[in-house]
Coordinates of C-alpha atoms in Angstrom, one line a residue:
X1 CA -84.7 -15.7 48.4
X2 CA -86.2 -14.9 51.9
X3 CA -86.2 -18.7 52.6
X4 CA -84.4 -21.8 54.0
X5 CA -85.6 -24.5 52.1
X6 CA -84.5 -27.1 50.2
X7 CA -83.6 -27.1 46.6
X8 CA -82.2 -30.6 44.1
X9 CA -81.1 -28.7 40.9
X10 CA -82.5 -31.2 38.1
X11 CA -79.8 -33.7 36.2
X12 CA -81.0 -35.3 33.5
X13 CA -80.4 -39.3 32.6
X14 CA -77.2 -39.8 31.3
X15 CA -77.6 -41.3 28.5
X16 CA -75.7 -44.2 27.6
X17 CA -73.8 -43.9 23.9
X18 CA -75.0 -46.6 22.2
X19 CA -71.0 -47.8 20.5
X20 CA -70.3 -48.5 24.5
X21 CA -73.7 -50.0 25.3
X22 CA -73.2 -48.8 29.2
X23 CA -77.0 -48.3 31.3
X24 CA -78.3 -45.2 31.6
X25 CA -77.7 -43.9 35.4
X26 CA -79.2 -41.9 37.5
X27 CA -77.4 -38.8 39.6
X28 CA -78.9 -38.1 42.9
X29 CA -80.0 -34.9 43.8
X30 CA -77.9 -32.4 45.3
X31 CA -79.7 -30.3 48.1
X32 CA -78.6 -26.6 49.0
X33 CA -80.2 -24.3 51.0
X34 CA -82.6 -21.3 48.9
X35 CA -80.5 -18.6 51.1
X36 CA -77.1 -20.1 50.2
X37 CA -77.1 -18.9 47.3
X38 CA -78.8 -15.1 48.3
X39 CA -75.6 -14.5 50.9
X40 CA -73.3 -15.5 48.1
X41 CA -74.6 -12.8 45.5
X42 CA -74.8 -10.8 48.9
X43 CA -71.0 -11.5 50.5
X44 CA -69.5 -10.8 47.0
X45 CA -71.4 -7.7 45.8
X46 CA -71.1 -5.8 48.9
X47 CA -66.9 -6.2 48.5
X48 CA -67.4 -4.8 45.5
X49 CA -68.8 -2.0 46.6
X50 CA -66.0 -1.6 48.8
X51 CA -63.8 -1.8 46.2
X52 CA -65.1 1.7 45.2
X53 CA -66.1 2.5 47.9
X54 CA -61.9 2.8 48.8
X55 CA -61.0 3.9 46.0
X56 CA -62.7 7.2 46.6
X57 CA -61.0 7.5 49.5
X58 CA -57.9 7.0 48.5
X59 CA -59.0 9.2 45.5
X60 CA -59.7 12.2 47.7
X61 CA -57.3 11.8 50.0
X62 CA -54.5 12.5 47.1
X63 CA -56.6 15.1 45.9
X64 CA -56.2 16.4 50.0
X65 CA -53.2 15.7 50.7
X66 CA -51.4 16.8 47.4
X67 CA -54.1 20.4 48.5
X68 CA -51.6 21.4 50.6
X69 CA -48.5 21.6 48.6
X70 CA -48.6 25.5 47.7
X71 CA -46.6 24.9 44.8
X72 CA -46.2 21.3 43.3
X73 CA -42.2 20.3 42.1
X74 CA -42.1 17.9 39.0
X75 CA -42.3 14.5 41.1
X76 CA -44.9 15.6 42.4
X77 CA -46.8 16.1 39.5
X78 CA -45.6 12.8 38.3
X79 CA -46.2 11.4 42.2
X80 CA -49.8 12.5 42.4
X81 CA -50.9 12.3 38.2
X82 CA -49.8 8.6 39.1
X83 CA -52.1 7.7 42.2
X84 CA -55.2 9.7 41.1
X85 CA -54.7 7.9 37.8
X86 CA -54.7 4.8 39.3
X87 CA -57.0 5.6 41.9
X88 CA -59.9 6.4 39.1
X89 CA -58.9 3.3 37.6
X90 CA -59.7 1.0 40.6
X91 CA -62.6 2.7 41.5
X92 CA -63.7 2.1 37.7
X93 CA -62.8 -1.3 37.8
X94 CA -65.4 -1.8 41.1
X95 CA -68.3 -0.3 40.0
X96 CA -67.5 -2.1 36.0
X97 CA -67.6 -5.2 38.5
X98 CA -70.3 -4.3 40.6
X99 CA -73.1 -3.9 37.8
X100 CA -71.6 -6.6 35.9
X101 CA -72.2 -9.0 38.6
X102 CA -75.9 -7.3 39.3
X103 CA -76.5 -7.8 35.3
X104 CA -75.5 -11.6 36.0
X105 CA -78.8 -11.9 39.0
X106 CA -81.1 -9.7 37.0
X107 CA -80.7 -12.9 33.8
X108 CA -82.4 -15.2 36.7
X109 CA -86.0 -13.3 37.2
X110 CA -85.9 -11.4 33.3
X111 CA -85.9 -15.7 32.1
X112 CA -88.6 -16.6 35.0
X113 CA -91.7 -13.7 34.3
X114 CA -91.2 -14.0 30.0
X115 CA -91.5 -16.3 28.0
X116 CA -88.4 -15.9 25.7
X117 CA -87.0 -17.2 22.1
X118 CA -83.4 -19.3 22.7
X119 CA -82.4 -15.6 20.5
X120 CA -83.3 -13.2 23.5
X121 CA -82.5 -16.2 25.5
X122 CA -79.3 -17.0 24.3
X123 CA -78.5 -12.6 24.8
X124 CA -80.4 -12.4 28.0
X125 CA -78.2 -15.5 29.9
X126 CA -74.8 -13.0 28.2
X127 CA -76.0 -9.5 29.0
X128 CA -73.5 -8.6 31.8
X129 CA -70.9 -7.3 29.5
X130 CA -72.8 -2.9 27.3
X131 CA -72.6 -5.1 23.8
X132 CA -74.4 -8.0 24.6
X133 CA -77.3 -5.6 26.4
X134 CA -77.2 -3.5 23.1
X135 CA -78.1 -5.3 20.8
X136 CA -81.0 -8.0 22.8
X137 CA -82.2 -4.3 23.0
X138 CA -81.6 -3.4 18.7
X139 CA -83.4 -6.9 17.7
X140 CA -86.6 -6.0 19.9
X141 CA -86.6 -2.7 17.6
X142 CA -86.2 -4.6 14.7
X143 CA -88.6 -7.4 15.1
X144 CA -90.9 -4.7 16.7
X145 CA -91.0 -6.6 19.8
X146 CA -90.6 -4.8 22.6
X147 CA -91.5 -5.3 25.9
X148 CA -90.9 -4.2 29.8
X149 CA -87.9 -6.8 29.4
X150 CA -86.5 -4.6 26.7
X151 CA -87.0 -2.0 29.0
X152 CA -85.1 -3.5 32.1
X153 CA -82.4 -4.4 30.0
X154 CA -82.0 -0.6 28.7
X155 CA -82.3 0.6 31.9
X156 CA -79.9 -1.8 33.3
X157 CA -78.0 -0.7 30.0
X158 CA -77.9 2.4 30.9
X159 CA -76.6 2.4 34.4
X160 CA -73.9 0.4 33.7
X161 CA -72.5 2.4 31.2
X162 CA -72.7 5.4 34.0
X163 CA -71.8 4.1 36.4
X164 CA -68.4 3.4 34.6
X165 CA -68.2 6.4 33.2
X166 CA -69.4 8.5 36.0
X167 CA -65.7 8.1 37.1
X168 CA -64.9 10.7 35.1
X169 CA -66.6 13.8 35.7
X170 CA -64.3 13.9 38.9
X171 CA -62.3 15.1 35.6
X172 CA -64.2 18.1 36.6
X173 CA -63.6 18.7 40.4
X174 CA -59.9 19.6 40.7
X175 CA -56.8 20.2 38.2
X176 CA -53.4 21.1 37.4
X177 CA -53.6 24.8 36.9
X178 CA -50.9 27.4 35.9
X179 CA -49.7 30.0 38.2
X180 CA -47.1 32.8 38.4
X181 CA -45.2 33.3 40.6
X182 CA -42.0 36.3 42.0
X183 CA -39.2 34.3 43.0
X184 CA -37.6 36.6 45.4
X185 CA -33.4 36.4 45.5
X186 CA -31.8 36.4 49.1
X187 CA -30.1 39.5 49.2
X188 CA -27.2 40.3 51.6
X189 CA -25.7 43.5 52.6
X190 CA -23.6 44.3 50.6
X191 CA -20.5 45.6 52.7
X192 CA -17.7 47.2 50.7
X193 CA -19.8 49.3 48.6
X194 CA -19.1 52.0 51.0
X195 CA -15.9 53.2 52.3
X196 CA -16.3 53.7 56.1
X197 CA -17.0 50.0 56.2
X198 CA -12.8 49.6 55.3
X199 CA -11.5 52.4 55.3
X200 CA -12.7 55.4 57.0
X201 CA -12.4 58.7 54.8
X202 CA -14.6 61.7 56.2
X203 CA -13.8 63.8 53.2
X204 CA -14.1 61.8 50.2
X205 CA -16.1 61.6 47.4
X206 CA -16.6 57.9 46.7
X207 CA -20.3 57.6 47.0
X208 CA -21.5 55.9 49.6
X209 CA -18.6 57.5 52.1
X210 CA -20.3 59.3 54.5
X211 CA -20.1 63.1 54.8
X212 CA -20.4 65.4 56.9
X213 CA -21.9 63.4 60.3
X214 CA -26.2 62.8 59.2
X215 CA -25.3 58.6 58.4
X216 CA -23.4 58.9 61.8
X217 CA -25.8 60.2 62.9
X218 CA -28.4 57.2 62.1
X219 CA -26.6 55.1 63.2
X220 CA -27.4 55.6 66.8
X221 CA -30.8 56.7 66.1
X222 CA -33.5 54.1 67.1
X223 CA -31.2 51.2 68.6
X224 CA -30.4 52.5 71.9
X225 CA -33.3 51.6 73.9
X226 CA -33.2 53.4 77.2
X227 CA -29.5 56.0 76.3
X228 CA -29.6 57.8 79.7
X229 CA -27.4 59.7 82.0
X230 CA -25.8 57.5 84.9
X231 CA -26.4 59.1 88.2
X232 CA -23.4 60.0 90.1
X233 CA -22.2 57.5 92.5
X234 CA -22.3 53.5 91.7
X235 CA -24.3 52.4 88.1
X236 CA -24.1 48.8 88.2
X237 CA -27.7 48.4 88.1
X238 CA -28.3 50.0 85.3
X239 CA -25.5 48.7 83.6
X240 CA -27.5 46.7 81.7
X241 CA -30.9 49.2 80.9
X242 CA -29.2 51.4 80.3
X243 CA -26.7 50.0 77.3
X244 CA -29.2 47.5 75.9
X245 CA -29.3 47.8 72.6
X246 CA -32.0 46.7 70.0
X247 CA -31.9 43.6 67.6
X248 CA -28.2 42.8 69.8
X249 CA -26.9 40.0 72.5
X250 CA -25.3 42.5 75.8
X251 CA -23.2 40.5 77.5
X252 CA -21.7 42.1 81.0
X253 CA -18.2 40.1 82.5
X254 CA -15.9 40.8 85.1
X255 CA -13.6 43.3 82.8
X256 CA -15.3 43.3 80.0
X257 CA -18.3 43.8 77.9
X258 CA -19.5 42.8 74.9
X259 CA -21.8 42.6 72.6
X260 CA -23.3 40.6 69.4
X261 CA -25.1 41.2 67.0
X262 CA -26.3 38.0 63.9
X263 CA -26.0 40.0 60.7
X264 CA -29.4 39.6 58.4
X265 CA -30.2 38.8 55.4
X266 CA -33.5 39.4 53.0
X267 CA -35.8 38.0 50.9
X268 CA -38.9 40.2 49.5
X269 CA -40.1 41.3 52.8
X270 CA -38.5 38.9 55.3
X271 CA -35.2 39.1 57.3
X272 CA -33.6 35.9 58.3
X273 CA -30.5 35.1 59.5
X274 CA -27.4 35.6 57.9
X275 CA -25.5 32.4 60.2
X276 CA -22.5 35.1 60.3
X277 CA -22.4 36.6 64.1
X278 CA -20.7 40.1 65.1
X279 CA -18.2 40.4 68.3
X280 CA -17.7 43.6 69.5
X281 CA -15.9 42.8 73.2
X282 CA -13.6 46.2 75.4
X283 CA -12.6 46.7 78.8
X284 CA -11.0 49.6 80.0
X285 CA -8.8 50.8 82.9
X286 CA -8.6 54.1 84.9
X287 CA -5.3 56.3 84.1
X288 CA -4.9 59.7 86.5
X289 CA -3.3 62.8 85.2
X290 CA -1.8 65.1 86.9
X291 CA 0.4 68.1 85.3
X292 CA 3.3 66.0 82.8
X293 CA 3.1 62.8 84.7
X294 CA -0.3 60.5 84.5
X295 CA -0.7 56.6 86.8
X296 CA -2.7 53.6 86.2
X297 CA -4.6 52.0 88.2
X298 CA -5.6 47.9 87.3
X299 CA -7.7 45.9 89.5
X300 CA -7.7 48.0 92.0
X301 CA -3.8 48.8 92.1
X302 CA -1.7 52.1 90.6
X303 CA 1.1 51.9 89.1
X304 CA 3.8 55.6 87.7
X305 CA 4.0 58.1 87.5
X306 CA 4.6 58.1 84.2
X307 CA 6.1 60.8 82.0
X308 CA 3.3 62.0 79.5
X309 CA 5.7 65.6 78.9
X310 CA 8.3 64.3 76.3
X311 CA 7.2 65.3 71.9
X312 CA 9.3 62.4 71.3
X313 CA 8.0 59.3 72.8
X314 CA 7.6 55.3 72.0
X315 CA 4.7 55.4 74.8
X316 CA 1.2 55.3 73.9
X317 CA -1.1 57.2 76.7
X318 CA 2.3 59.6 76.8
X319 CA 2.1 60.2 73.5
X320 CA -1.3 60.7 73.3
X321 CA -1.5 63.1 76.1
X322 CA 1.1 64.7 74.6
X323 CA -0.2 65.2 71.1
X324 CA -4.0 66.2 72.3
X325 CA -2.2 68.5 74.2
X326 CA -0.3 70.3 71.3
X327 CA -3.0 70.1 69.5
X328 CA -4.7 72.5 71.8
X329 CA -2.1 74.8 72.5
X330 CA -2.1 73.6 76.5
X331 CA 2.1 74.0 76.7
X332 CA 4.6 70.8 77.7
X333 CA 4.2 70.0 81.0
X334 CA 0.6 71.0 82.1
X335 CA -2.7 69.3 81.6
X336 CA -4.5 69.0 78.6
X337 CA -6.7 72.7 78.7
X338 CA -9.6 70.6 76.8
X339 CA -12.3 72.5 77.4
X340 CA -14.4 68.9 76.6
X341 CA -13.9 65.4 76.8
X342 CA -11.9 63.6 73.6
X343 CA -12.0 60.5 71.7
X344 CA -8.5 60.1 70.9
X345 CA -7.8 57.1 68.1
X346 CA -4.6 56.2 65.4
X347 CA -4.0 55.6 61.6
X348 CA -2.3 55.7 58.5
X349 CA 0.8 54.3 60.9
X350 CA 4.1 53.7 58.7
X351 CA 4.6 50.9 60.6
X352 CA 1.4 49.1 61.1
X353 CA 3.0 46.9 63.4
X354 CA 3.6 49.4 65.6
X355 CA 0.0 51.3 64.7
X356 CA -1.8 51.0 68.4
X357 CA -5.1 49.9 68.7
X358 CA -6.2 51.4 71.7
X359 CA -8.9 53.6 72.3
X360 CA -8.1 56.9 74.1
X361 CA -11.4 58.9 76.1
X362 CA -9.1 62.0 77.4
X363 CA -10.6 64.3 80.4
X364 CA -8.8 67.4 82.2
X365 CA -7.9 65.3 85.2
X366 CA -8.8 61.2 83.7
X367 CA -8.4 59.6 80.6
X368 CA -9.3 55.9 80.1
X369 CA -7.6 53.0 77.7
X370 CA -9.5 51.1 76.4
X371 CA -8.6 48.0 74.8
X372 CA -11.8 46.9 71.5
X373 CA -11.7 43.9 70.0
X374 CA -14.0 43.3 66.9
X375 CA -14.2 39.6 66.0
X376 CA -16.5 37.6 63.5
X377 CA -18.1 34.4 63.9
X378 CA -20.0 31.8 62.0
X379 CA -22.7 31.6 64.5
X380 CA -23.7 34.1 68.3
X381 CA -22.0 32.0 70.6
X382 CA -19.7 29.6 68.0
X383 CA -16.9 28.7 69.1
X384 CA -15.6 28.9 65.0
X385 CA -14.3 32.4 63.6
X386 CA -14.5 33.5 60.6
X387 CA -11.6 32.5 58.1
X388 CA -10.2 36.1 56.9
X389 CA -10.9 36.2 53.4
X390 CA -14.6 36.0 54.4
X391 CA -14.4 38.6 57.6
X392 CA -16.4 42.4 56.7
X393 CA -15.5 44.4 59.0
X394 CA -12.6 46.4 60.0
X395 CA -12.0 46.5 63.7
X396 CA -9.3 49.6 63.1
X397 CA -12.3 52.6 60.9
X398 CA -15.2 50.7 62.9
X399 CA -13.5 51.6 66.1
X400 CA -12.1 55.1 64.9
X401 CA -15.6 55.9 63.3
X402 CA -15.9 59.2 65.4
X403 CA -12.1 61.5 64.3
X404 CA -13.0 64.7 62.5
X405 CA -9.3 66.3 62.8
X406 CA -6.0 64.9 63.6
X407 CA -2.0 65.2 63.1
X408 CA 0.4 63.5 61.9
X409 CA 2.9 62.3 65.0
X410 CA 5.9 60.4 66.3
X411 CA 5.9 57.2 68.7
X412 CA 9.3 57.1 68.7
X413 CA 12.4 56.4 66.0
X414 CA 10.1 55.5 62.4
X415 CA 7.2 55.4 63.5
X416 CA 4.5 57.5 62.7
X417 CA 0.9 57.7 63.4
X418 CA -2.3 60.0 62.6
X419 CA -3.5 60.5 65.8
X420 CA -7.5 61.1 65.2
X421 CA -9.5 63.4 67.7
X422 CA -13.1 64.5 68.3
X423 CA -14.7 66.5 71.1
X424 CA -17.2 63.7 72.4
X425 CA -19.9 66.3 73.7
X426 CA -20.2 68.7 70.5
X427 CA -19.5 65.9 68.1
X428 CA -22.9 65.2 65.8
X429 CA -22.9 60.8 67.7
X430 CA -23.6 62.3 70.9
X431 CA -26.5 60.2 70.4
X432 CA -23.9 57.4 71.0
X433 CA -21.1 58.2 73.3
X434 CA -22.7 61.3 75.0
X435 CA -22.6 59.3 78.6
X436 CA -19.1 59.8 78.0
X437 CA -18.6 63.6 78.2
X438 CA -21.4 63.0 81.9
X439 CA -18.7 60.7 82.8
X440 CA -15.6 62.5 82.3
X441 CA -16.6 65.9 83.6
X442 CA -17.0 64.1 87.2
X443 CA -15.0 65.1 89.5
X444 CA -12.7 61.9 90.2
X445 CA -11.5 62.3 94.0
X446 CA -8.2 59.9 94.7
X447 CA -8.4 56.9 95.5
X448 CA -12.1 56.5 93.9
X449 CA -13.7 53.5 95.5
X450 CA -13.5 51.0 93.8
X451 CA -17.4 49.6 93.6
X452 CA -18.1 53.3 92.0
X453 CA -15.1 52.7 89.3
X454 CA -15.3 49.6 88.1
X455 CA -19.0 50.4 88.2
X456 CA -17.4 53.0 85.8
X457 CA -15.3 51.5 84.3
X458 CA -17.6 49.1 82.9
X459 CA -19.9 51.5 81.7
X460 CA -17.1 53.8 79.3
X461 CA -16.4 50.2 77.8
X462 CA -20.2 49.3 77.0
X463 CA -19.6 52.7 75.1
X464 CA -17.1 52.1 73.0
X465 CA -18.0 48.7 72.4
X466 CA -21.5 49.6 71.6
X467 CA -20.2 52.7 68.8
X468 CA -19.5 49.8 65.4
X469 CA -22.3 47.7 66.8
X470 CA -24.9 50.8 66.3
X471 CA -23.5 51.2 62.8
X472 CA -23.2 47.4 61.7
X473 CA -26.9 47.2 62.9
X474 CA -27.6 50.5 61.0
X475 CA -25.6 49.8 58.1
X476 CA -26.6 46.1 58.1
X477 CA -29.9 47.4 56.4
X478 CA -29.4 50.8 55.4
X479 CA -26.5 49.9 52.4
X480 CA -27.5 49.1 49.0
X481 CA -27.9 44.7 49.2
X482 CA -26.3 41.9 46.2
X483 CA -27.3 38.4 45.3
X484 CA -26.2 35.4 47.3
X485 CA -26.4 33.6 44.6
X486 CA -23.8 33.0 41.1
X487 CA -25.0 36.6 40.1
X488 CA -24.3 38.8 42.6
X489 CA -25.7 42.0 40.6
X490 CA -29.2 40.1 39.6
X491 CA -31.0 41.4 43.5
X492 CA -34.3 41.6 41.2
X493 CA -37.3 39.4 41.3
X494 CA -37.9 37.1 39.0
X495 CA -40.8 35.3 37.6
X496 CA -41.9 32.2 36.7
X497 CA -45.2 29.8 36.7
X498 CA -45.7 26.7 38.8
X499 CA -48.2 24.0 39.8
X500 CA -50.3 24.4 41.6
X501 CA -53.4 21.7 42.4
X502 CA -56.9 23.2 42.0
X503 CA -59.7 22.2 43.9
X504 CA -64.5 22.0 44.1
X505 CA -64.1 20.7 46.9
X506 CA -68.6 20.4 47.0
X507 CA -67.7 18.6 43.1
X508 CA -65.9 16.0 44.5
X509 CA -68.2 15.5 47.4
X510 CA -71.3 15.3 45.2
X511 CA -69.7 13.4 42.4
X512 CA -68.4 10.9 46.0
X513 CA -71.8 10.7 47.7
X514 CA -73.4 10.1 43.8
X515 CA -71.5 7.4 43.0
X516 CA -71.3 5.7 46.5
X517 CA -75.4 6.9 47.1
X518 CA -76.2 4.8 43.0
X519 CA -73.6 2.3 43.8
X520 CA -76.3 1.3 47.1
X521 CA -80.2 2.2 45.0
X522 CA -78.8 -0.2 42.4
X523 CA -77.8 -2.9 44.8
X524 CA -81.4 -2.8 46.5
X525 CA -82.6 -2.5 43.1
X526 CA -81.7 -5.8 41.8
X527 CA -82.3 -7.6 45.0
X528 CA -85.6 -6.6 45.2
X529 CA -86.1 -7.0 41.4
X530 CA -84.9 -10.8 42.2
X531 CA -86.9 -11.0 45.4
X532 CA -88.3 -14.3 45.2
X533 CA -86.3 -16.4 42.3
X534 CA -83.6 -18.7 42.6
X535 CA -80.7 -16.9 41.3
X536 CA -77.4 -19.0 40.1
X537 CA -73.8 -17.5 39.8
X538 CA -72.5 -16.5 37.0
X539 CA -70.5 -20.0 36.6
X540 CA -70.4 -21.6 32.7
X541 CA -71.0 -24.8 34.0
X542 CA -74.0 -24.0 36.5
X543 CA -75.3 -22.3 32.4
X544 CA -75.2 -24.9 31.2
X545 CA -76.2 -27.9 33.6
X546 CA -79.4 -25.7 33.4
X547 CA -79.8 -25.7 29.3
X548 CA -79.3 -29.6 29.1
X549 CA -83.2 -30.1 28.7
X550 CA -83.3 -28.4 25.8
X551 CA -79.4 -28.8 24.0
X552 CA -79.8 -32.4 24.2
X553 CA -82.9 -32.4 21.7
X554 CA -80.9 -31.6 19.1
X555 CA -77.5 -32.7 17.9
X556 CA -75.0 -31.8 16.0
X557 CA -74.1 -28.5 16.3
X558 CA -71.1 -28.4 18.2
X559 CA -69.7 -26.9 15.4
X560 CA -71.9 -23.7 14.8
X561 CA -72.1 -20.1 16.4
X562 CA -73.9 -19.0 18.9
X563 CA -77.2 -17.6 16.7
X564 CA -77.2 -20.6 14.5
X565 CA -77.6 -23.1 17.6
X566 CA -80.7 -20.6 18.2
X567 CA -82.9 -20.4 15.1
X568 CA -81.9 -24.4 15.5
X569 CA -83.3 -24.8 18.1
X570 CA -86.3 -22.7 17.9
X571 CA -87.6 -24.8 15.2
X572 CA -86.8 -27.7 17.3
X573 CA -88.6 -26.5 20.4
X574 CA -91.5 -24.4 17.9
X575 CA -92.1 -23.1 21.8
X576 CA -90.8 -20.5 23.7
X577 CA -88.5 -21.5 27.0
X578 CA -88.2 -19.7 30.4
X579 CA -87.1 -20.3 33.9
X580 CA -88.9 -22.0 36.6
X581 CA -89.9 -24.5 38.5
X582 CA -91.4 -28.1 38.8
X583 CA -92.7 -30.9 40.2
X584 CA -89.8 -32.9 42.0
X585 CA -89.8 -36.8 41.4
X586 CA -92.3 -39.3 43.9
X587 CA -92.3 -36.8 46.0
X588 CA -89.2 -34.8 46.6
X589 CA -88.2 -30.4 46.2
X590 CA -89.1 -29.0 43.4
X591 CA -86.9 -28.8 40.6
X592 CA -85.3 -26.1 38.5
X593 CA -85.0 -26.4 35.2
X594 CA -84.8 -23.7 31.2
X595 CA -88.2 -25.2 29.6
X596 CA -91.6 -24.9 28.2
X597 CA -94.7 -25.4 30.7
X598 CA -92.9 -25.0 33.7
X599 CA -93.9 -23.0 36.6
X600 CA -93.2 -19.8 37.2
X601 CA -93.1 -19.5 41.0
X602 CA -90.8 -20.3 43.4
X603 CA -92.2 -21.5 46.8
X604 CA -90.8 -21.6 49.5
X605 CA -90.8 -24.7 52.0
X606 CA -92.0 -25.5 54.9
X607 CA -89.2 -25.1 57.8
X608 CA -87.3 -27.5 59.7
X609 CA -88.8 -30.0 56.8
X610 CA -85.7 -32.5 55.0
X611 CA -85.4 -33.8 51.8

């Protein structure tokens, strides 16, 4: 096969029918290169090898892709089964096609190197399917004619079967495995589980209600980043670092200080955003207090004086100052003899529309009037507010957390309120508001420097705005939780079973390498065994042309079975046949044939010789 040469196919003289009387005609020999069929065989083998190789690559890529999925859904399982079956089916098809073609090539050296009866010739020519190879082996064993041909066909049969089944070994390398997992529900803080979240009652026995002030102290613990006392004078440089709260955002404007905190949900031990943000914004102004009178400072403009000494007044500031003075026994028209600064808020109005929302920080000579706003949005800075039905917090409850004592007072005719007062310096929540005591204790000289005044005003606003945020931050973690699902009480994790792809990559590599190397070895072995033999393609017409020499010696066999025809031909020929060459006519190139007495050598022709 390694020498280019021109070979002519043997063409018998066409016999004319006796009825028609047509003379015999001689077909001219058709030249061809001895290497042409070898190149064709090699091309076919390469294509069939690459079909298997690409199928194995597809299978490995499928395993790699699906192995990265930790949990396989039903459709992912179906997709994996479909692609893996398709890839293994294509690989099996490629291996079977390759081995079948190798078997068709193997026929010719077997026929050339031994003499065979026509019954064996028939089985050898059709040995590519495993059943035909098995029939040949069984016949040789049954007739005690075991030879080298028997062993070669047996080796091919074993290779053919094992090669086709080798792809099934991938079933030992991967598996869809059942794994048990635990599904943790997404938990949200149950904001209605404690009474202080909507309607604070410090003396309530309801489960979850705060008792005394331990829980208030906890709100501030660990969240205030740097709770230091401000220095006397301009404290503007200290506003942001000293008012900062961990896990919140602080924004200090010209007149307003605002905190916002993104509420958290929980899943197992992980924290995730709840897409719900609480905003606390406060602006404060200074009130100058003297005996029976007070003045307002706003935008560095002083207005007043205003009287606060009347018992019944609808002026909120005047009523607050009078109530504080009354509670601590200072008498009318005198500066409230309050030893320590106080935090004052309002609740329990008989007319909710007239309930003041202000927070007051009272001292002996000054007071701070603060206007708090607690709002909720869908995100940190989203302009879209939460619908009223979805609001979580009650701003009045959260801003009056420090109230511990107080009494009923009237804000004008028909409006009764309950004024809460709490000493700042002795409050158990001192960690949250203790800097207010330092500011209120300073000896302000009027008029106050504008820069100093503005920095203190923002500091007080920051401390007031910080108080509800501290409570929310702590409660978000400390309060009981409910599940974000149709069944809020199902907060326990749920066990479930899921599929995962288990792969032993060493086995995958060994199996893929074994199949690939096995194909290459089979190709090289057959090519080596066919060396020097003029192989024919697996066409039935080409085989029929080759058999014409012996078939034409027997008439009446068109309706016989293959077995009957082979027996009849053996009786007629009375000699075994082989595949070989004979000398060409008139000195022409040698002819190939299947007959008796042929030369088993397939000589190379001199190069450049033309025929």
